[in-house]
Amino acid sequence: MRKSLMIASILAMTGFAAVVLAPAKPAFAGDQLTVTSWGGALQKSMRGAYFEPFSKVTGIKVTEDEWNGEIAKIRAMVESKTVSWDVVDGDRRSAIQLCNEGILEKIDWTRLGLDRSKFIGGDKYDCGVPSFISATVVAYDKDKLPNGPKTMADLFDLKKFPGKRGLWKNPYQNLEWALVADGVATKDVYAVLSTPEGVDRAFKKLDTIKKDVVWWEAGAQPPQLLADGQVVMTSAWNGRVYDAIKNSGKHFGIMWDAEMWGADLWVIPRGGPRLDDAYKFIAFASSAQAQADLTHYISYGPTNKDALALVDAPILPDLPTAPEHMANSIETNHAFWAERGDELRQRFTAWLAK
Amino acid sequence: MSTTVVQIAGEPDTVPLRLKLQRIERRRKLKAVTLVLPLLLFILFAFVLPIGQMMFNAVHDSTLLTLMPRTTAALRAWDGKDLPDEVAYAALAGDLSQAWEQKTMGAIGKRMNYELPGTGSEFTSSAQKARTLSAGPYKAALIEISPLWARHDVWSLLKRGSSAYTAYYLLRSVDYQYGPDSQIVASPPDNSIFRMIFLRTLGISIAVTAATLLLGFPLAYLLATLPPKTSNLLMIMVVLPFWTSLLVRTTAWVVLLQQHGVVNDVLLALHLISQPAELIYNRVGTVLAMTHIQLPFTLLPIYSVMKTIPPIHVRAARSLGAGPFYAFWKVYFPQTLPGIAAGCLLTFILCLGYYITPALVGGPNDQMISYFVAHYTNEELNWGMASALGAILLTATLLLYYVFNKLVGVDRIKLG
């Protein structure tokens, strides 16, 4: 009796220990590839232009996941050797930071079979392949504001445009725009922001609209905020606004002045079990044809220089890469944010909570 | 009498009764332990261990000690007055090249950025350049590479790194930090928010507790005094939302309170207001939604205590000449106090840890301390800060519980 009880309890204990200590293994196996992107209209477009055609051509099933730039997740995956995201569509800031920390695979361009020089910004990143160019713009509802904002100063002008504004809950873009609205030329923004006085100036400008800001965190929120009438205008990713206009029939307008553009990057978290397939996928999604196909779904600009020729002419003016939009624009300076991001984020978080 | 003794002594192989009893007793104990063991282990692994780990993380940080072993060792002898001597600089050069080789500059730079913003990237670039140094004297060469290494506060930070324990995170959590000579100074106003956030957490919790009590007490009284048929129906209406997911209830408030939501539309249609009122993404929405969620927690203990109060007490008081209010206040109300104490304590402590509701219906000014714990865990990956804030919240909660116990007495509270 006693012996059996002891055996039972030992068994129970070891069983418990096994449950607690056994590392969680990714549950997928076989020809499945997990690609993680930003959800919403973007992911839907990628599904149409990349995931489904890729599965059709190669027979590799694509499992999708979503993220909102939480680099901590990737770091934790790689550090605990439980990488379940094979390919991630990352923003450049995350890609630079994670690359420096050795969290990402270095891209072997010969293995991809692609010409690195054909990609906008391709030479700048060791751990990523530029995937598309998007921009953050100011969107507004044409039904409510027939004479919408024309310049960045209008976003900060509560007299001319009373009401709430939506802004991304993040220091980047907001600080740059605050300076532009305060009269800094788009090309000088980062020079001014590098000085302590410039940072103070940006926060001071943001102070003027702070009580009228609705802060959004996920890219799907701004079109919703506009549609619900929660805000009169909002910063938004241009592709999301385009999707709301095209597919949901909204009368949204886009103000392209001081658009902040940048490329996303395909990255591969280090130590994933399906490296070969990950390369195959990135090669497929970076081909000129696939990138041109993406513009049928969403108005993001291709990074592959060959793709522009394949883009339909009527779509071109909706892309952030259109020459008239690029005239007065800011290329997000990720080197600046990699260097000063920690400090400015801390200050922004504190500023926000006050 | 003596014969029995002889008898037992004469039979050596029979076990004495006392031993037999002991054995049975031990077996029973073992059985009890075996039954309790799974839960005990579960609590140990899922509760005590993580919380202990969290408390430990709040004061333990060996980043600099393990990643810059030579420098931190050399700095033990440094008096902290002028710049350190050549030995420390030579050690630094060794650590820098090791950091470059092992790709740990990012982690070190991140740690340095916490305390001295802007030094992280300077550190990374100097680690890159320091690879070219092969022979001394290192001091002048390193200062030449980066002015960082002539900064006294940087060296003070590295010296503090020679201990695996740091008070930095706890200090930051109450708006203090280390100055250039490792003395404790107040954080700059741009970054000092946590004392305010703790007070805010406390304020919102008190407001919600008071609101649930004001709403819950009359309702509990009604439920306890109505005939069962009606009170059961009312009870279901109280408990039904209680069974709905917290997230669903919170989102329902968004639908109700938003600018063009149900409440505003009705008020506008009735011409009670001319512009939509701001009901959400501010303190009003936060307290409203939290009060709704917490109401059953305050109400149910009060209700179950009220159920046990015999109605004849009040009737006796009335028959002895007390007015209706006097009888209620002097006879009935004091008997409900244990229920009130239990309900309020439950609600108050649950409120201290609220996260999702303020995040969804509150504005940036309404975020409570849990929001910052989540922020540091998920977004900044600064586990030290997250742990320190969590540890302070836990300690504050225990302290409040202790004070409550002294004032009211936990043995006096009743959950039913």
PDB file of C-alpha atoms in Angstrom, chain B residues 214-361:
ATOM      1  CA  LEU B 214     -22.976  53.383  -3.024  1.00  0.00           C
ATOM      2  CA  LEU B 215     -24.695  51.461  -5.804  1.00  0.00           C
ATOM      3  CA  GLY B 216     -24.373  48.015  -4.307  1.00  0.00           C
ATOM      4  CA  PHE B 217     -25.540  48.581  -0.748  1.00  0.00           C
ATOM      5  CA  PRO B 218     -29.134  49.686  -1.514  1.00  0.00           C
ATOM      6  CA  LEU B 219     -29.447  46.977  -4.120  1.00  0.00           C
ATOM      7  CA  ALA B 220     -28.178  44.325  -1.723  1.00  0.00           C
ATOM      8  CA  TYR B 221     -30.676  45.571   0.855  1.00  0.00           C
ATOM      9  CA  LEU B 222     -33.463  45.323  -1.701  1.00  0.00           C
ATOM     10  CA  LEU B 223     -32.401  41.818  -2.707  1.00  0.00           C
ATOM     11  CA  ALA B 224     -32.203  40.653   0.894  1.00  0.00           C
ATOM     12  CA  THR B 225     -35.620  42.000   1.867  1.00  0.00           C
ATOM     13  CA  LEU B 226     -37.747  41.305  -1.214  1.00  0.00           C
ATOM     14  CA  PRO B 227     -39.724  38.059  -1.451  1.00  0.00           C
ATOM     15  CA  PRO B 228     -37.652  35.271  -3.076  1.00  0.00           C
ATOM     16  CA  LYS B 229     -39.601  35.327  -6.353  1.00  0.00           C
ATOM     17  CA  THR B 230     -38.684  38.918  -7.188  1.00  0.00           C
ATOM     18  CA  SER B 231     -35.264  38.872  -5.573  1.00  0.00           C
ATOM     19  CA  ASN B 232     -34.207  35.792  -7.527  1.00  0.00           C
ATOM     20  CA  LEU B 233     -35.035  37.566 -10.771  1.00  0.00           C
ATOM     21  CA  LEU B 234     -33.104  40.642  -9.690  1.00  0.00           C
ATOM     22  CA  MET B 235     -30.240  38.463  -8.555  1.00  0.00           C
ATOM     23  CA  ILE B 236     -29.975  36.909 -11.996  1.00  0.00           C
ATOM     24  CA  MET B 237     -29.784  40.386 -13.486  1.00  0.00           C
ATOM     25  CA  VAL B 238     -26.904  41.182 -11.146  1.00  0.00           C
ATOM     26  CA  VAL B 239     -25.037  37.960 -11.748  1.00  0.00           C
ATOM     27  CA  LEU B 240     -25.640  37.609 -15.485  1.00  0.00           C
ATOM     28  CA  PRO B 241     -23.118  40.291 -16.499  1.00  0.00           C
ATOM     29  CA  PHE B 242     -20.772  38.707 -13.969  1.00  0.00           C
ATOM     30  CA  TRP B 243     -20.713  35.572 -16.119  1.00  0.00           C
ATOM     31  CA  THR B 244     -19.939  37.493 -19.290  1.00  0.00           C
ATOM     32  CA  SER B 245     -16.329  37.873 -20.333  1.00  0.00           C
ATOM     33  CA  LEU B 246     -14.666  40.972 -18.994  1.00  0.00           C
ATOM     34  CA  LEU B 247     -13.460  41.860 -22.457  1.00  0.00           C
ATOM     35  CA  VAL B 248     -16.978  41.680 -23.881  1.00  0.00           C
ATOM     36  CA  ARG B 249     -18.367  43.897 -21.148  1.00  0.00           C
ATOM     37  CA  THR B 250     -15.595  46.427 -21.623  1.00  0.00           C
ATOM     38  CA  THR B 251     -16.111  46.505 -25.385  1.00  0.00           C
ATOM     39  CA  ALA B 252     -19.833  46.949 -24.820  1.00  0.00           C
ATOM     40  CA  TRP B 253     -19.005  50.131 -22.938  1.00  0.00           C
ATOM     41  CA  VAL B 254     -17.065  51.347 -25.961  1.00  0.00           C
ATOM     42  CA  VAL B 255     -20.174  50.883 -28.092  1.00  0.00           C
ATOM     43  CA  LEU B 256     -22.313  52.699 -25.561  1.00  0.00           C
ATOM     44  CA  LEU B 257     -20.057  55.577 -24.699  1.00  0.00           C
ATOM     45  CA  GLN B 258     -18.212  56.493 -27.877  1.00  0.00           C
ATOM     46  CA  GLN B 259     -18.706  59.839 -29.515  1.00  0.00           C
ATOM     47  CA  HIS B 260     -21.524  58.630 -31.728  1.00  0.00           C
ATOM     48  CA  GLY B 261     -22.474  55.789 -29.458  1.00  0.00           C
ATOM     49  CA  VAL B 262     -25.838  54.870 -27.999  1.00  0.00           C
ATOM     50  CA  VAL B 263     -25.703  57.195 -24.992  1.00  0.00           C
ATOM     51  CA  ASN B 264     -24.621  60.251 -26.937  1.00  0.00           C
ATOM     52  CA  ASP B 265     -27.133  59.620 -29.723  1.00  0.00           C
ATOM     53  CA  VAL B 266     -29.994  59.372 -27.239  1.00  0.00           C
ATOM     54  CA  LEU B 267     -28.935  62.517 -25.396  1.00  0.00           C
ATOM     55  CA  LEU B 268     -28.575  64.364 -28.688  1.00  0.00           C
ATOM     56  CA  ALA B 269     -31.960  63.168 -29.920  1.00  0.00           C
ATOM     57  CA  LEU B 270     -33.576  64.368 -26.709  1.00  0.00           C
ATOM     58  CA  HIS B 271     -31.857  67.742 -27.187  1.00  0.00           C
ATOM     59  CA  LEU B 272     -30.341  67.456 -23.749  1.00  0.00           C
ATOM     60  CA  ILE B 273     -26.916  68.272 -25.177  1.00  0.00           C
ATOM     61  CA  SER B 274     -25.959  70.053 -28.367  1.00  0.00           C
ATOM     62  CA  GLN B 275     -22.584  68.374 -28.855  1.00  0.00           C
ATOM     63  CA  PRO B 276     -21.579  64.791 -28.143  1.00  0.00           C
ATOM     64  CA  ALA B 277     -20.297  64.529 -24.571  1.00  0.00           C
ATOM     65  CA  GLU B 278     -16.874  63.036 -23.974  1.00  0.00           C
ATOM     66  CA  LEU B 279     -17.683  59.873 -22.116  1.00  0.00           C
ATOM     67  CA  ILE B 280     -14.929  57.550 -23.202  1.00  0.00           C
ATOM     68  CA  TYR B 281     -11.134  57.553 -23.363  1.00  0.00           C
ATOM     69  CA  ASN B 282     -11.094  59.548 -20.135  1.00  0.00           C
ATOM     70  CA  ARG B 283     -11.566  59.090 -16.399  1.00  0.00           C
ATOM     71  CA  VAL B 284     -15.364  59.013 -16.651  1.00  0.00           C
ATOM     72  CA  GLY B 285     -15.340  55.989 -18.949  1.00  0.00           C
ATOM     73  CA  THR B 286     -12.684  54.200 -16.896  1.00  0.00           C
ATOM     74  CA  VAL B 287     -14.475  54.576 -13.566  1.00  0.00           C
ATOM     75  CA  LEU B 288     -17.851  53.776 -15.119  1.00  0.00           C
ATOM     76  CA  ALA B 289     -16.705  50.549 -16.786  1.00  0.00           C
ATOM     77  CA  MET B 290     -14.684  49.425 -13.769  1.00  0.00           C
ATOM     78  CA  THR B 291     -17.598  50.118 -11.418  1.00  0.00           C
ATOM     79  CA  HIS B 292     -19.854  47.992 -13.590  1.00  0.00           C
ATOM     80  CA  ILE B 293     -17.400  45.110 -13.586  1.00  0.00           C
ATOM     81  CA  GLN B 294     -16.690  45.319  -9.866  1.00  0.00           C
ATOM     82  CA  LEU B 295     -20.276  45.797  -8.681  1.00  0.00           C
ATOM     83  CA  PRO B 296     -21.037  42.087  -8.065  1.00  0.00           C
ATOM     84  CA  PHE B 297     -17.798  41.679  -6.111  1.00  0.00           C
ATOM     85  CA  THR B 298     -18.886  44.336  -3.632  1.00  0.00           C
ATOM     86  CA  LEU B 299     -22.561  43.448  -3.691  1.00  0.00           C
ATOM     87  CA  LEU B 300     -22.486  39.689  -3.156  1.00  0.00           C
ATOM     88  CA  PRO B 301     -20.664  39.626   0.215  1.00  0.00           C
ATOM     89  CA  ILE B 302     -22.927  42.412   1.517  1.00  0.00           C
ATOM     90  CA  TYR B 303     -25.985  40.551   0.279  1.00  0.00           C
ATOM     91  CA  SER B 304     -25.011  37.254   1.882  1.00  0.00           C
ATOM     92  CA  VAL B 305     -24.318  38.969   5.200  1.00  0.00           C
ATOM     93  CA  MET B 306     -27.642  40.798   5.020  1.00  0.00           C
ATOM     94  CA  LYS B 307     -29.433  37.483   4.405  1.00  0.00           C
ATOM     95  CA  THR B 308     -28.227  36.272   7.816  1.00  0.00           C
ATOM     96  CA  ILE B 309     -29.555  39.312   9.727  1.00  0.00           C
ATOM     97  CA  PRO B 310     -32.913  38.351  11.278  1.00  0.00           C
ATOM     98  CA  PRO B 311     -35.614  40.935  10.428  1.00  0.00           C
ATOM     99  CA  ILE B 312     -36.914  40.742  14.007  1.00  0.00           C
ATOM    100  CA  HIS B 313     -33.960  42.880  15.177  1.00  0.00           C
ATOM    101  CA  VAL B 314     -35.221  45.947  13.333  1.00  0.00           C
ATOM    102  CA  ARG B 315     -38.801  45.133  14.274  1.00  0.00           C
ATOM    103  CA  ALA B 316     -37.781  44.943  17.930  1.00  0.00           C
ATOM    104  CA  ALA B 317     -36.051  48.308  17.674  1.00  0.00           C
ATOM    105  CA  ARG B 318     -39.107  49.845  16.039  1.00  0.00           C
ATOM    106  CA  SER B 319     -41.398  48.414  18.712  1.00  0.00           C
ATOM    107  CA  LEU B 320     -39.171  49.944  21.349  1.00  0.00           C
ATOM    108  CA  GLY B 321     -39.739  53.346  19.788  1.00  0.00           C
ATOM    109  CA  ALA B 322     -36.854  53.864  17.345  1.00  0.00           C
ATOM    110  CA  GLY B 323     -37.658  55.736  14.119  1.00  0.00           C
ATOM    111  CA  PRO B 324     -37.200  53.880  10.792  1.00  0.00           C
ATOM    112  CA  PHE B 325     -33.847  55.488  10.050  1.00  0.00           C
ATOM    113  CA  TYR B 326     -32.595  55.206  13.617  1.00  0.00           C
ATOM    114  CA  ALA B 327     -33.484  51.534  13.730  1.00  0.00           C
ATOM    115  CA  PHE B 328     -31.753  50.928  10.433  1.00  0.00           C
ATOM    116  CA  TRP B 329     -28.650  52.912  11.354  1.00  0.00           C
ATOM    117  CA  LYS B 330     -28.202  51.633  14.908  1.00  0.00           C
ATOM    118  CA  VAL B 331     -29.408  48.061  14.571  1.00  0.00           C
ATOM    119  CA  TYR B 332     -29.238  46.907  10.971  1.00  0.00           C
ATOM    120  CA  PHE B 333     -26.288  48.756   9.490  1.00  0.00           C
ATOM    121  CA  PRO B 334     -23.661  47.746  12.090  1.00  0.00           C
ATOM    122  CA  GLN B 335     -24.474  44.114  11.399  1.00  0.00           C
ATOM    123  CA  THR B 336     -23.722  44.572   7.683  1.00  0.00           C
ATOM    124  CA  LEU B 337     -20.240  45.979   8.337  1.00  0.00           C
ATOM    125  CA  PRO B 338     -18.394  42.640   7.981  1.00  0.00           C
ATOM    126  CA  GLY B 339     -19.968  42.241   4.530  1.00  0.00           C
ATOM    127  CA  ILE B 340     -19.147  45.799   3.546  1.00  0.00           C
ATOM    128  CA  ALA B 341     -15.546  45.324   4.651  1.00  0.00           C
ATOM    129  CA  ALA B 342     -15.228  42.078   2.704  1.00  0.00           C
ATOM    130  CA  GLY B 343     -16.810  43.473  -0.465  1.00  0.00           C
ATOM    131  CA  CYS B 344     -14.823  46.691  -0.424  1.00  0.00           C
ATOM    132  CA  LEU B 345     -11.539  44.957   0.270  1.00  0.00           C
ATOM    133  CA  LEU B 346     -12.147  42.508  -2.548  1.00  0.00           C
ATOM    134  CA  THR B 347     -13.034  45.262  -5.007  1.00  0.00           C
ATOM    135  CA  PHE B 348     -10.241  47.572  -3.915  1.00  0.00           C
ATOM    136  CA  ILE B 349      -7.516  44.953  -4.250  1.00  0.00           C
ATOM    137  CA  LEU B 350      -8.850  43.749  -7.606  1.00  0.00           C
ATOM    138  CA  CYS B 351      -8.943  47.367  -8.820  1.00  0.00           C
ATOM    139  CA  LEU B 352      -5.284  47.946  -7.988  1.00  0.00           C
ATOM    140  CA  GLY B 353      -4.316  45.433 -10.654  1.00  0.00           C
ATOM    141  CA  TYR B 354      -6.705  46.547 -13.408  1.00  0.00           C
ATOM    142  CA  TYR B 355      -5.173  46.570 -16.858  1.00  0.00           C
ATOM    143  CA  ILE B 356      -7.441  45.790 -19.782  1.00  0.00           C
ATOM    144  CA  THR B 357     -10.369  48.055 -18.906  1.00  0.00           C
ATOM    145  CA  PRO B 358      -8.362  51.296 -18.518  1.00  0.00           C
ATOM    146  CA  ALA B 359      -6.416  50.299 -21.625  1.00  0.00           C
ATOM    147  CA  LEU B 360      -9.613  50.013 -23.689  1.00  0.00           C
ATOM    148  CA  VAL B 361     -11.864  52.754 -22.342  1.00  0.00           C
TER     149      VAL B 361
END
